[in-house]
């Protein structure tokens, strides 16, 4: 079964294997894409490929998605007994990665400064396990990633505490519905989503510091969505 939709600026291609989706289910999928439609409007190319495969042995659906943009392809996958639940999680992952990519584009100058060494590096008490870090990224395992970068938590918390003065609207919320630990989690979550874009020659501490400003800015611009992402990340971290 194949389905194509070219409405809006988001071109959608849906393929299924070992299963068929009803017209109602396809409509449900289209509604579930609403979080992506507005963010991709500025991209001249925005093609979304969705593959749904039913796995009889486990009685589950594997949903794979690839959002092809001008300059980058973002991917997400999930497995669930309920096909729409798996699809919805894929959309949530793609939305986070799209925001991260847009923030990267907006901060090209900062990345240039970072590569030239004009940013200060965060110094952890211990050296992070590079092999564990790489494996966590390859497996898309935020829980293990968070454990691997935990050595940066305290220096990152201290740096963020001094950085929030640049954003009075965020600083005013510290101690209320927002904590410094939430901002730390936001930085780590963004680092997880963007890790494959990190240049090898850039030290991890330097790179994490570079993510502080766009992370706080994202939270200032989209407080409700980002706090939901933070709570989701904490849930994964505590599993």
C-alpha positions as semicolon CSV with decimal commas, in nm:
position;residue;x (nm);y (nm);z (nm)
1;X;0,000;0,000;0,000
2;X;0,134;0,344;-0,089
3;X;-0,013;0,687;-0,019
4;X;0,105;1,032;-0,128
5;X;0,000;1,379;-0,012
6;X;0,151;1,701;-0,149
7;X;-0,069;1,948;0,036
8;X;0,087;2,233;0,232
9;X;0,465;2,264;0,190
10;X;0,514;1,920;0,341
11;X;0,513;1,644;0,080
12;X;0,419;1,310;0,236
13;X;0,493;0,961;0,109
14;X;0,349;0,669;0,308
15;X;0,435;0,303;0,243
16;X;0,309;0,002;0,436
17;X;0,439;-0,355;0,452
18;X;0,247;-0,658;0,581
19;X;-0,049;-0,433;0,661
20;X;-0,298;-0,183;0,522
21;X;-0,419;0,139;0,682
22;X;-0,779;0,245;0,655
23;X;-0,879;0,585;0,517
24;X;-0,964;0,688;0,873
25;X;-0,620;0,583;0,999
26;X;-0,449;0,775;0,719
27;X;-0,653;1,082;0,808
28;X;-0,545;1,036;1,169
29;X;-0,182;1,024;1,056
30;X;-0,229;1,347;0,860
31;X;-0,372;1,523;1,165
32;X;-0,079;1,395;1,372
33;X;0,161;1,579;1,140
34;X;0,029;1,923;1,237
35;X;0,329;2,000;1,468
36;X;0,561;1,968;1,166
37;X;0,366;2,165;0,906
38;X;0,438;2,520;1,025
39;X;0,811;2,470;1,103
40;X;0,889;2,334;0,754
41;X;0,724;2,622;0,564
42;X;1,053;2,812;0,533
43;X;1,236;2,520;0,373
44;X;1,226;2,498;-0,008
45;X;1,238;2,119;0,022
46;X;1,043;1,930;0,289
47;X;0,962;1,570;0,201
48;X;0,843;1,328;0,468
49;X;0,877;0,954;0,404
50;X;0,682;0,723;0,636
51;X;0,718;0,346;0,636
52;X;0,488;0,128;0,845
53;X;0,577;-0,241;0,882
54;X;0,370;-0,493;1,075
55;X;0,586;-0,750;1,258
56;X;0,374;-1,067;1,308
57;X;0,609;-1,239;1,551
58;X;0,589;-0,960;1,805
59;X;0,246;-0,833;1,696
60;X;0,391;-0,482;1,672
61;X;0,423;-0,205;1,418
62;X;0,757;-0,052;1,329
63;X;0,725;0,304;1,206
64;X;1,021;0,468;1,032
65;X;1,018;0,833;0,929
66;X;1,263;1,046;0,734
67;X;1,215;1,421;0,691
68;X;1,423;1,537;0,395
69;X;1,502;1,910;0,412
70;X;1,729;2,131;0,207
71;X;2,062;2,065;0,376
72;X;1,974;1,779;0,610
73;X;1,768;1,463;0,657
74;X;1,614;1,401;1,000
75;X;1,510;1,047;1,093
76;X;1,310;0,882;1,370
77;X;1,173;0,533;1,434
78;X;0,960;0,361;1,693
79;X;0,796;0,023;1,764
80;X;0,460;-0,021;1,934
81;X;0,154;-0,248;1,931
82;X;-0,055;0,058;1,848
83;X;0,056;0,195;1,511
84;X;-0,057;0,551;1,580
85;X;0,126;0,560;1,915
86;X;0,450;0,468;1,737
87;X;0,384;0,725;1,465
88;X;0,307;0,999;1,717
89;X;0,635;0,940;1,899
90;X;0,820;0,961;1,566
91;X;0,657;1,298;1,496
92;X;0,754;1,419;1,843
93;X;1,116;1,317;1,784
94;X;1,122;1,479;1,440
95;X;0,975;1,801;1,580
96;X;1,248;1,822;1,845
97;X;1,519;1,750;1,587
98;X;1,374;2,005;1,346
99;X;1,382;2,273;1,617
100;X;1,742;2,180;1,692
101;X;1,834;2,205;1,324
102;X;1,666;2,546;1,292
103;X;1,854;2,667;1,600
104;X;2,179;2,544;1,442
105;X;2,107;2,745;1,129
106;X;2,033;3,056;1,334
107;X;2,355;3,018;1,531
108;X;2,602;2,967;1,245
109;X;2,814;3,255;1,374
110;X;2,835;3,101;1,718
111;X;2,948;2,771;1,568
112;X;3,221;2,954;1,380
113;X;3,343;3,112;1,705
114;X;3,330;2,774;1,872
115;X;3,550;2,612;1,608
116;X;3,797;2,901;1,638
117;X;3,823;2,838;2,010
118;X;3,672;3,167;2,129
119;X;3,428;2,991;2,363
120;X;3,528;2,859;2,706
121;X;3,522;2,488;2,767
122;X;3,329;2,322;3,047
123;X;3,567;2,108;3,252
124;X;3,420;1,793;3,413
125;X;3,566;1,620;3,717
126;X;3,606;1,300;3,515
127;X;3,665;1,221;3,149
128;X;3,344;1,095;2,985
129;X;3,339;0,746;2,836
130;X;3,356;0,820;2,462
131;X;3,266;0,463;2,361
132;X;2,959;0,461;2,585
133;X;2,858;0,800;2,449
134;X;2,888;0,686;2,086
135;X;2,695;0,367;2,152
136;X;2,413;0,562;2,320
137;X;2,384;0,787;2,015
138;X;2,392;0,494;1,772
139;X;2,118;0,321;1,971
140;X;1,920;0,646;2,017
141;X;1,920;0,571;2,391
142;X;1,878;0,894;2,585
143;X;1,901;0,715;2,920
144;X;2,254;0,591;2,850
145;X;2,353;0,918;2,683
146;X;2,244;1,110;2,993
147;X;2,453;0,883;3,214
148;X;2,756;0,928;2,989
149;X;2,742;1,310;2,999
150;X;2,651;1,331;3,369
151;X;3,011;1,433;3,444
152;X;2,930;1,771;3,286
153;X;2,618;1,829;3,494
154;X;2,769;2,037;3,774
155;X;2,991;2,267;3,562
156;X;2,700;2,310;3,319
157;X;2,466;2,400;3,604
158;X;2,709;2,666;3,726
159;X;2,754;2,815;3,378
160;X;2,378;2,820;3,311
161;X;2,318;2,996;3,642
162;X;2,535;3,284;3,521
163;X;2,390;3,280;3,168
164;X;2,021;3,325;3,250
165;X;2,066;3,697;3,328
166;X;2,070;3,749;2,950
167;X;1,709;3,633;2,943
168;X;1,514;3,818;3,215
169;X;1,188;3,641;3,130
170;X;1,356;3,306;3,196
171;X;1,551;3,423;3,499
172;X;1,229;3,550;3,659
173;X;1,083;3,200;3,645
174;X;1,376;3,031;3,820
175;X;1,250;2,908;4,156
176;X;0,891;2,908;4,032
177;X;0,782;2,677;3,752
178;X;1,141;2,649;3,629
179;X;1,462;2,524;3,786
180;X;1,826;2,539;3,679
181;X;1,812;2,160;3,656
182;X;1,541;2,197;3,390
183;X;1,776;2,411;3,182
184;X;2,054;2,157;3,229
185;X;1,819;1,888;3,101
186;X;1,724;2,105;2,804
187;X;2,091;2,141;2,707
188;X;2,152;1,767;2,736
189;X;1,837;1,690;2,537
190;X;1,945;1,926;2,259
191;X;2,294;1,774;2,269
192;X;2,142;1,428;2,223
193;X;1,934;1,545;1,927
194;X;2,226;1,726;1,759
195;X;2,519;1,502;1,848
196;X;2,580;1,385;1,493
197;X;2,635;1,747;1,384
198;X;2,919;1,796;1,636
199;X;3,256;1,844;1,468
200;X;3,512;1,590;1,594
201;X;3,776;1,856;1,657
202;X;3,547;2,051;1,893
203;X;3,584;1,942;2,259
204;X;3,263;1,809;2,411
205;X;3,269;2,067;2,691
206;X;3,309;2,350;2,442
207;X;3,024;2,216;2,235
208;X;2,791;2,181;2,534
209;X;2,860;2,541;2,632
210;X;2,770;2,648;2,281
211;X;2,428;2,484;2,330
212;X;2,342;2,685;2,642
213;X;2,226;2,998;2,462
214;X;2,008;2,832;2,193
215;X;1,860;2,601;2,459
216;X;1,757;2,889;2,684
217;X;1,629;3,081;2,382
218;X;1,415;2,787;2,273
219;X;1,267;2,764;2,619
220;X;1,196;3,138;2,623
221;X;1,022;3,121;2,284
222;X;0,831;2,796;2,335
223;X;0,799;2,749;2,713
224;X;0,511;2,500;2,715
225;X;0,651;2,272;2,445
226;X;1,005;2,277;2,579
227;X;0,895;2,206;2,936
228;X;0,701;1,907;2,802
229;X;1,017;1,790;2,625
230;X;1,218;1,835;2,946
231;X;0,969;1,632;3,148
232;X;0,975;1,364;2,879
233;X;1,355;1,358;2,890
234;X;1,352;1,329;3,269
235;X;1,117;1,035;3,240
236;X;1,358;0,859;3,004
237;X;1,654;0,948;3,224
238;X;1,491;0,800;3,535
239;X;1,391;0,470;3,373
